[in-house]
CSV table of C-alpha atoms and ligand atoms in Angstrom, one decimal:
chain,number,residue,atom,x,y,z
L,29,MET,CA,8.4,13.9,18.5
L,30,LYS,CA,7.5,17.2,17.5
L,31,PRO,CA,9.2,16.9,13.8
L,32,LEU,CA,7.0,13.7,13.5
L,33,ILE,CA,4.1,15.4,14.6
L,34,LYS,CA,4.4,18.3,12.2
L,35,LYS,CA,5.0,15.9,9.3
L,36,LEU,CA,1.8,13.9,10.2
L,37,VAL,CA,-0.8,16.7,10.7
L,38,GLU,CA,0.5,18.7,7.4
L,39,ALA,CA,-0.1,15.4,5.2
L,40,TYR,CA,-3.1,15.3,3.2
L,41,GLY,CA,-5.4,12.4,3.9
L,42,PRO,CA,-9.1,12.8,3.9
L,43,SER,CA,-11.3,9.9,4.4
L,44,GLY,CA,-10.8,7.7,1.4
L,45,SER,CA,-7.6,9.3,0.3
L,46,GLU,CA,-5.4,8.1,3.0
L,47,ALA,CA,-2.4,6.9,0.4
L,48,GLN,CA,-0.1,9.6,1.2
L,49,VAL,CA,-0.3,9.5,5.0
L,50,ARG,CA,-0.2,5.9,5.0
L,51,GLU,CA,3.2,6.1,2.7
L,52,LEU,CA,4.6,8.7,5.3
L,53,VAL,CA,3.7,6.3,8.4
L,54,ARG,CA,5.3,3.2,6.5
L,55,GLU,CA,8.4,5.1,6.0
L,56,GLU,CA,8.6,6.2,9.7
L,57,ILE,CA,8.1,2.9,11.1
L,58,ARG,CA,10.2,1.0,8.7
L,59,GLY,CA,12.2,-2.0,10.2
L,60,LEU,CA,10.5,-1.8,13.6
L,61,PRO,CA,7.6,-4.3,13.5
L,62,ASP,CA,8.1,-7.8,12.5
L,63,TYR,CA,5.9,-7.3,9.6
L,64,THR,CA,3.7,-4.9,7.9
L,65,THR,CA,0.8,-5.3,5.8
L,66,VAL,CA,-1.9,-3.2,4.1
L,67,ASP,CA,-5.4,-4.7,3.9
L,68,PRO,CA,-8.0,-4.6,1.1
L,69,LEU,CA,-9.7,-1.4,2.7
L,70,GLY,CA,-6.4,0.5,3.0
L,71,ASN,CA,-5.4,-0.1,6.8
L,72,LEU,CA,-1.7,-0.3,7.4
L,73,ILE,CA,-1.2,-3.0,10.0
L,74,ALA,CA,2.3,-3.2,11.6
L,75,VAL,CA,2.7,-6.4,13.8
L,76,VAL,CA,5.2,-6.9,16.8
L,77,LYS,CA,5.2,-10.7,17.2
L,78,LYS,CA,4.4,-12.6,20.5
L,79,LYS,CA,7.2,-13.2,22.7
L,80,ALA,CA,5.8,-14.9,25.6
L,81,LYS,CA,3.1,-17.9,25.9
L,82,SER,CA,1.1,-16.0,28.2
L,83,GLY,CA,1.0,-12.9,26.0
L,84,LYS,CA,-2.3,-11.5,24.9
L,85,LYS,CA,-3.1,-10.3,21.3
L,86,LEU,CA,-3.7,-6.7,21.4
L,87,MET,CA,-4.8,-4.3,18.7
L,88,LEU,CA,-3.9,-0.7,18.9
L,89,THR,CA,-5.7,1.9,16.6
L,90,ALA,CA,-5.0,5.6,15.3
L,91,HIS,CA,-6.9,6.5,12.2
L,92,LEU,CA,-5.1,8.2,9.4
L,93,ASP,CA,-7.9,9.8,7.6
L,94,GLU,CA,-9.0,13.6,8.3
L,95,ILE,CA,-12.5,15.3,7.9
L,96,GLY,CA,-12.7,17.0,4.4
L,97,PHE,CA,-14.6,17.6,1.3
L,98,ILE,CA,-15.3,16.0,-2.0
L,99,VAL,CA,-16.0,17.9,-5.2
L,100,SER,CA,-19.8,17.4,-6.2
L,101,HIS,CA,-20.1,19.9,-9.2
L,102,ILE,CA,-18.2,22.9,-10.7
L,103,ASP,CA,-20.1,26.0,-11.8
L,104,ASP,CA,-19.9,28.1,-15.1
L,105,ARG,CA,-17.5,30.4,-13.5
L,106,GLY,CA,-15.2,27.8,-11.8
L,107,PHE,CA,-16.4,27.6,-8.3
L,108,ALA,CA,-16.6,24.1,-6.7
L,109,ARG,CA,-19.6,23.0,-4.7
L,110,VAL,CA,-18.5,20.1,-2.1
L,111,HIS,CA,-19.9,17.3,0.3
L,112,PRO,CA,-18.3,16.8,3.5
L,113,PHE,CA,-16.2,13.8,4.8
L,114,GLY,CA,-17.4,13.4,8.4
L,115,GLY,CA,-18.4,16.2,11.1
L,116,VAL,CA,-17.6,19.5,8.8
L,117,ASN,CA,-19.1,22.2,10.8
L,118,PRO,CA,-19.8,25.1,8.3
L,119,LEU,CA,-19.0,27.6,11.1
L,120,ALA,CA,-15.3,26.5,11.2
L,121,CYS,CA,-15.0,26.9,7.3
L,122,VAL,CA,-15.8,30.3,6.0
L,123,GLY,CA,-12.6,31.9,4.9
L,124,GLY,CA,-10.5,28.8,5.7
L,125,ARG,CA,-8.0,27.0,3.1
L,126,VAL,CA,-8.2,23.4,1.8
L,127,ARG,CA,-5.8,21.4,0.2
L,128,PHE,CA,-6.3,18.8,-2.7
L,129,ALA,CA,-4.2,15.5,-3.5
L,130,ASP,CA,-1.6,17.1,-5.8
L,131,GLY,CA,-1.1,20.3,-3.3
L,132,ARG,CA,-3.2,22.5,-4.9
L,133,LEU,CA,-4.9,25.1,-2.5
L,134,GLY,CA,-8.4,26.6,-2.2
L,135,VAL,CA,-10.4,29.2,-0.4
L,136,ILE,CA,-13.7,28.3,1.2
L,137,GLY,CA,-16.4,30.9,0.4
L,138,VAL,CA,-19.9,31.3,1.2
L,139,ASP,CA,-23.3,32.4,-0.5
L,140,SER,CA,-24.3,35.9,0.1
L,141,ARG,CA,-27.3,35.6,2.6
L,142,ARG,CA,-28.8,39.3,2.2
L,143,ASP,CA,-31.9,38.5,3.7
L,144,GLU,CA,-30.4,36.4,7.0
L,145,PRO,CA,-26.8,37.8,7.0
L,146,ASN,CA,-26.4,36.4,10.8
L,147,LYS,CA,-27.7,32.8,10.2
L,148,PRO,CA,-24.8,30.4,10.2
L,149,PRO,CA,-24.3,29.1,7.0
L,150,THR,CA,-25.0,25.4,5.5
L,151,LEU,CA,-22.6,23.2,3.9
L,152,SER,CA,-24.7,23.6,0.7
L,153,GLU,CA,-24.2,27.4,0.8
L,154,LEU,CA,-20.4,26.9,0.6
L,155,PHE,CA,-18.1,27.0,-2.3
L,156,ILE,CA,-14.3,26.3,-2.8
L,157,ASP,CA,-12.3,28.7,-5.0
L,158,VAL,CA,-9.0,27.6,-6.7
L,159,GLY,CA,-8.4,30.8,-8.5
L,160,ALA,CA,-10.2,29.7,-11.8
L,161,ALA,CA,-12.1,32.0,-14.0
L,162,SER,CA,-14.5,29.6,-15.5
L,163,ARG,CA,-15.5,26.0,-15.6
L,164,GLU,CA,-12.9,25.3,-18.5
L,165,ASP,CA,-10.2,26.7,-16.5
L,166,CYS,CA,-11.0,25.1,-13.4
L,167,PRO,CA,-8.5,22.1,-12.7
L,168,LEU,CA,-10.7,20.4,-10.6
L,169,LYS,CA,-12.7,17.3,-11.1
L,170,VAL,CA,-15.9,16.1,-9.8
L,171,GLY,CA,-14.7,13.4,-7.1
L,172,ASP,CA,-11.5,15.3,-6.1
L,173,SER,CA,-11.0,15.3,-2.6
L,174,ALA,CA,-9.5,18.1,-0.3
L,175,GLY,CA,-8.8,18.3,3.7
L,176,TYR,CA,-8.2,21.6,5.5
L,177,TRP,CA,-4.8,23.4,5.1
L,178,ARG,CA,-3.2,25.1,8.2
L,179,PRO,CA,0.7,24.5,9.3
L,180,LEU,CA,1.5,23.3,12.8
L,181,GLU,CA,2.1,26.0,15.1
L,182,GLU,CA,3.0,25.8,18.9
L,183,LEU,CA,1.5,28.1,21.7
L,184,GLY,CA,3.8,27.4,24.7
L,185,ASP,CA,3.1,23.6,25.5
L,186,ARG,CA,-0.1,23.8,23.3
L,187,LEU,CA,0.3,22.3,19.7
L,188,VAL,CA,-2.4,23.9,17.2
L,189,ALA,CA,-2.9,22.1,13.7
L,190,LYS,CA,-5.7,20.7,11.5
L,191,SER,CA,-6.4,17.2,11.8
L,192,LEU,CA,-4.8,16.6,15.2
L,193,ASP,CA,-7.8,14.3,15.1
L,194,ASP,CA,-6.3,11.6,14.7
L,195,ARG,CA,-2.9,12.4,13.3
L,196,ILE,CA,-1.5,13.1,17.0
L,197,GLY,CA,-2.9,9.7,17.9
L,198,VAL,CA,-1.1,8.3,15.0
L,199,ALA,CA,1.9,10.1,16.2
L,200,VAL,CA,1.4,8.3,19.6
L,201,LEU,CA,1.3,4.9,18.0
L,202,ILE,CA,4.7,5.4,16.1
L,203,GLU,CA,6.4,6.8,18.8
L,204,THR,CA,5.2,3.9,21.2
L,205,LEU,CA,6.4,1.5,18.4
L,206,ARG,CA,9.8,3.0,18.3
L,207,ALA,CA,10.0,2.8,22.2
L,208,LEU,CA,8.7,-0.6,22.6
L,209,LYS,CA,11.7,-2.6,23.6
L,210,ARG,CA,10.1,-5.7,25.0
L,211,THR,CA,6.5,-7.1,25.3
L,212,PRO,CA,5.1,-10.2,26.0
L,213,HIS,CA,2.2,-9.6,23.7
L,214,GLU,CA,1.6,-9.8,20.2
L,215,VAL,CA,0.8,-6.1,19.2
L,216,ALA,CA,-1.1,-5.1,16.2
L,217,PHE,CA,-0.6,-1.4,15.4
L,218,VAL,CA,-3.4,-0.6,13.0
L,219,PHE,CA,-3.3,2.8,11.3
L,220,SER,CA,-6.7,2.8,10.1
L,221,VAL,CA,-8.9,4.5,7.4
L,222,GLN,CA,-12.2,6.0,7.0
L,223,GLU,CA,-12.9,6.5,10.7
L,224,GLU,CA,-14.6,9.8,10.1
L,225,VAL,CA,-17.1,8.6,7.9
L,226,GLY,CA,-18.1,5.6,10.0
L,227,LEU,CA,-15.4,3.7,11.9
L,228,ARG,CA,-15.4,1.5,8.8
L,229,GLY,CA,-11.3,0.5,8.5
L,230,ALA,CA,-11.2,-0.5,12.2
L,231,GLY,CA,-14.2,-2.7,11.9
L,232,VAL,CA,-12.8,-4.6,8.8
L,233,ALA,CA,-9.3,-4.6,10.7
L,234,ALA,CA,-10.7,-6.1,13.9
L,235,PHE,CA,-12.5,-8.6,12.0
L,236,GLY,CA,-9.3,-9.9,10.3
L,237,LEU,CA,-7.0,-9.8,13.4
L,238,GLU,CA,-9.0,-11.5,16.0
L,239,ALA,CA,-7.4,-9.8,18.8
L,240,ASP,CA,-8.1,-10.6,22.5
L,241,LEU,CA,-8.5,-7.0,22.9
L,242,GLY,CA,-8.7,-3.4,21.4
L,243,LEU,CA,-7.7,-0.1,22.2
L,244,ALA,CA,-8.2,3.0,20.1
L,245,VAL,CA,-6.0,6.2,20.5
L,246,ASP,CA,-8.1,9.2,19.3
L,247,VAL,CA,-8.6,12.9,20.8
L,248,THR,CA,-11.7,13.7,22.8
L,249,ARG,CA,-13.0,17.1,23.5
L,250,THR,CA,-12.6,18.9,26.9
L,251,GLY,CA,-14.9,21.0,29.2
L,252,ASP,CA,-12.2,23.8,30.0
L,253,THR,CA,-13.1,26.6,27.4
L,254,PRO,CA,-15.6,29.5,27.9
L,255,ASN,CA,-18.9,28.3,28.5
L,256,GLY,CA,-18.0,25.0,27.2
L,257,VAL,CA,-19.6,21.4,27.3
L,258,LYS,CA,-19.9,20.1,30.8
L,259,MET,CA,-17.2,17.9,30.9
L,260,GLU,CA,-14.3,16.8,33.5
L,261,VAL,CA,-11.7,16.4,30.8
L,262,SER,CA,-9.1,19.3,30.6
L,263,LEU,CA,-5.9,20.1,28.4
L,264,GLY,CA,-2.6,19.3,30.4
L,265,LEU,CA,-4.0,17.0,33.0
L,266,GLY,CA,-2.9,13.7,31.0
L,267,PRO,CA,-4.6,11.1,29.0
L,268,ALA,CA,-8.1,10.6,29.4
L,269,ILE,CA,-9.2,6.9,29.9
L,270,LYS,CA,-12.4,6.3,28.3
L,271,VAL,CA,-15.2,5.4,30.5
L,272,ARG,CA,-18.1,5.8,28.1
L,273,ASP,CA,-19.0,7.8,24.6
L,274,SER,CA,-22.0,7.9,22.7
L,275,ARG,CA,-21.3,4.7,20.8
L,276,MET,CA,-19.6,2.4,23.2
L,277,ILE,CA,-19.3,1.7,27.2
L,278,ALA,CA,-15.4,0.9,27.7
L,279,ASP,CA,-14.4,-2.4,29.0
L,280,PRO,CA,-14.3,-2.0,32.8
L,281,ARG,CA,-11.3,-4.4,33.0
L,282,ILE,CA,-9.4,-2.2,30.3
L,283,LYS,CA,-10.4,1.1,32.0
L,284,ASP,CA,-9.4,-0.3,35.3
L,285,LEU,CA,-6.2,-1.4,33.8
L,286,LEU,CA,-5.3,1.8,32.4
L,287,VAL,CA,-6.1,3.7,35.5
L,288,GLN,CA,-3.9,1.3,37.5
L,289,ARG,CA,-0.8,1.4,35.2
L,290,ALA,CA,-1.1,5.2,34.9
L,291,GLY,CA,-0.9,5.3,38.8
L,292,GLU,CA,1.8,2.6,39.3
L,293,ALA,CA,3.8,4.8,36.8
L,294,GLY,CA,2.9,8.1,38.5
L,295,LEU,CA,1.4,9.3,35.1
L,296,PRO,CA,-1.3,12.0,35.3
L,297,SER,CA,-4.6,10.7,34.0
L,298,GLN,CA,-8.6,11.6,33.8
L,299,LEU,CA,-11.5,9.8,33.2
L,300,GLU,CA,-13.5,10.6,30.2
L,301,ILE,CA,-17.2,10.5,29.6
L,302,LEU,CA,-17.8,12.0,25.9
L,303,GLU,CA,-21.4,13.0,25.3
L,304,ALA,CA,-21.4,13.2,21.4
L,305,GLY,CA,-18.7,11.4,19.5
L,306,SER,CA,-17.0,8.0,19.5
L,307,THR,CA,-13.7,6.4,18.2
L,308,ASP,CA,-12.7,3.1,16.3
L,309,ALA,CA,-12.8,1.3,19.8
L,310,ALA,CA,-16.7,1.2,19.1
L,311,ALA,CA,-16.3,-0.7,15.9
L,312,ILE,CA,-13.7,-3.0,17.5
L,313,GLN,CA,-16.0,-3.9,20.5
L,314,ILE,CA,-18.8,-5.2,18.0
L,315,ALA,CA,-16.6,-7.0,15.5
L,316,ARG,CA,-17.0,-10.9,15.4
L,317,GLY,CA,-18.5,-12.4,18.4
L,318,GLY,CA,-17.2,-9.2,20.4
L,319,ILE,CA,-13.9,-7.9,21.4
L,320,PRO,CA,-13.2,-6.2,24.8
L,321,ALA,CA,-12.0,-2.7,24.0
L,322,GLY,CA,-11.2,0.4,25.3
L,323,CYS,CA,-9.7,3.8,24.3
L,324,VAL,CA,-6.9,6.2,25.4
L,325,SER,CA,-7.9,9.7,24.4
L,326,ILE,CA,-5.6,12.9,23.9
L,327,PRO,CA,-7.7,15.9,25.3
L,328,ALA,CA,-8.2,18.3,22.5
L,329,ARG,CA,-9.9,21.6,21.9
L,330,TYR,CA,-11.9,22.8,18.7
L,331,ILE,CA,-12.0,19.4,17.2
L,332,HIS,CA,-13.1,19.4,13.6
L,333,THR,CA,-12.1,22.9,12.9
L,334,PRO,CA,-8.6,23.8,11.3
L,335,SER,CA,-7.2,24.8,14.7
L,336,GLU,CA,-7.5,21.8,16.8
L,337,MET,CA,-5.4,21.9,19.7
L,338,VAL,CA,-3.7,19.4,22.5
L,339,ASP,CA,-1.1,19.5,25.1
L,340,TYR,CA,2.5,18.2,24.1
L,341,ARG,CA,2.4,16.8,27.8
L,342,ASP,CA,-0.5,14.8,27.6
L,343,VAL,CA,0.6,13.5,24.3
L,344,GLN,CA,4.1,12.4,25.7
L,345,ALA,CA,2.1,11.0,28.9
L,346,SER,CA,0.0,9.0,26.5
L,347,VAL,CA,3.1,7.3,25.0
L,348,LYS,CA,4.2,6.2,28.6
L,349,LEU,CA,0.8,4.9,29.5
L,350,LEU,CA,0.8,2.7,26.4
L,351,LEU,CA,4.4,1.5,27.1
L,352,GLU,CA,3.3,0.9,30.4
L,353,LEU,CA,0.3,-1.4,29.2
L,354,LEU,CA,2.2,-3.1,26.5
L,355,GLN,CA,5.5,-4.1,28.7
L,356,LYS,CA,3.5,-5.9,31.4
L,357,PRO,CA,1.5,-9.2,31.7
L,358,ILE,CA,-2.5,-8.7,31.2
L,359,ASP,CA,-4.4,-11.0,33.2
L,360,PHE,CA,-7.8,-11.3,31.9
O,23,ZN,ZN1,-10.9,10.8,15.7
């Protein structure tokens, strides 16, 4: 699964510019689903048709987009100012590198703040340097988008990369689709767009699909770093089954079913309560007249930095947990 993860995390795809990563996913799943569509917003939807009358219609999502930047103006010396896509933390930016759709790299610099050098920078104090000497020389245009740039690294069992949020969820869905040999259910694998700017893709996909239940696969924070947030979730202790986050209360039947399936299969799992942040499941839950929704979260450190970190064993266990869910009947 690691070569797949490497391809996905190193792909370009800030919110609204998901075409490159979407085509990559489409190639990876070719021939596996019964059919594949791209909806008007850009969500890639791969459907495995229902095999048994009693089967449910399930919607699984992982988002294609990553946080990033859009060029808002370029100054006389060729430096670009940017607006963010999603929760960009200026503390994680300075000295970092970004990459544009055409592969061009840029370095993130910050205005000199002589008066208060130790004050954390704001986004408006950041700029991107692509090596231009003047405005005329700068190859960027207003509206060009960039994501962070870092290659995947392995530190023992830990994987470190940009955009593990949520390309690791995308990898888990692809791997689940590859390994799914039989299911009584109709399963729509939704590779969603524009999650980082307000769960937009999953909302329209959920409206269109009219599923019986929905599940997001995304990352969650952990409480296992020095002076970290008070939170039960740790790297390496298995997929986290969401109980609640700042925008949703997971359907208790789905939460309980996931706990039960993990137990039956002897898979490690943990329960997640996330204070700040949410996932596509929150948008699915309030689509149409309401859709029961839950979330399988892959524990991740340093979310929304260029060096997000997950444990490979949690990733593998997440695939197994989803297979346990999809291969058996669901009674409610
Ligand atoms: Zn995410």
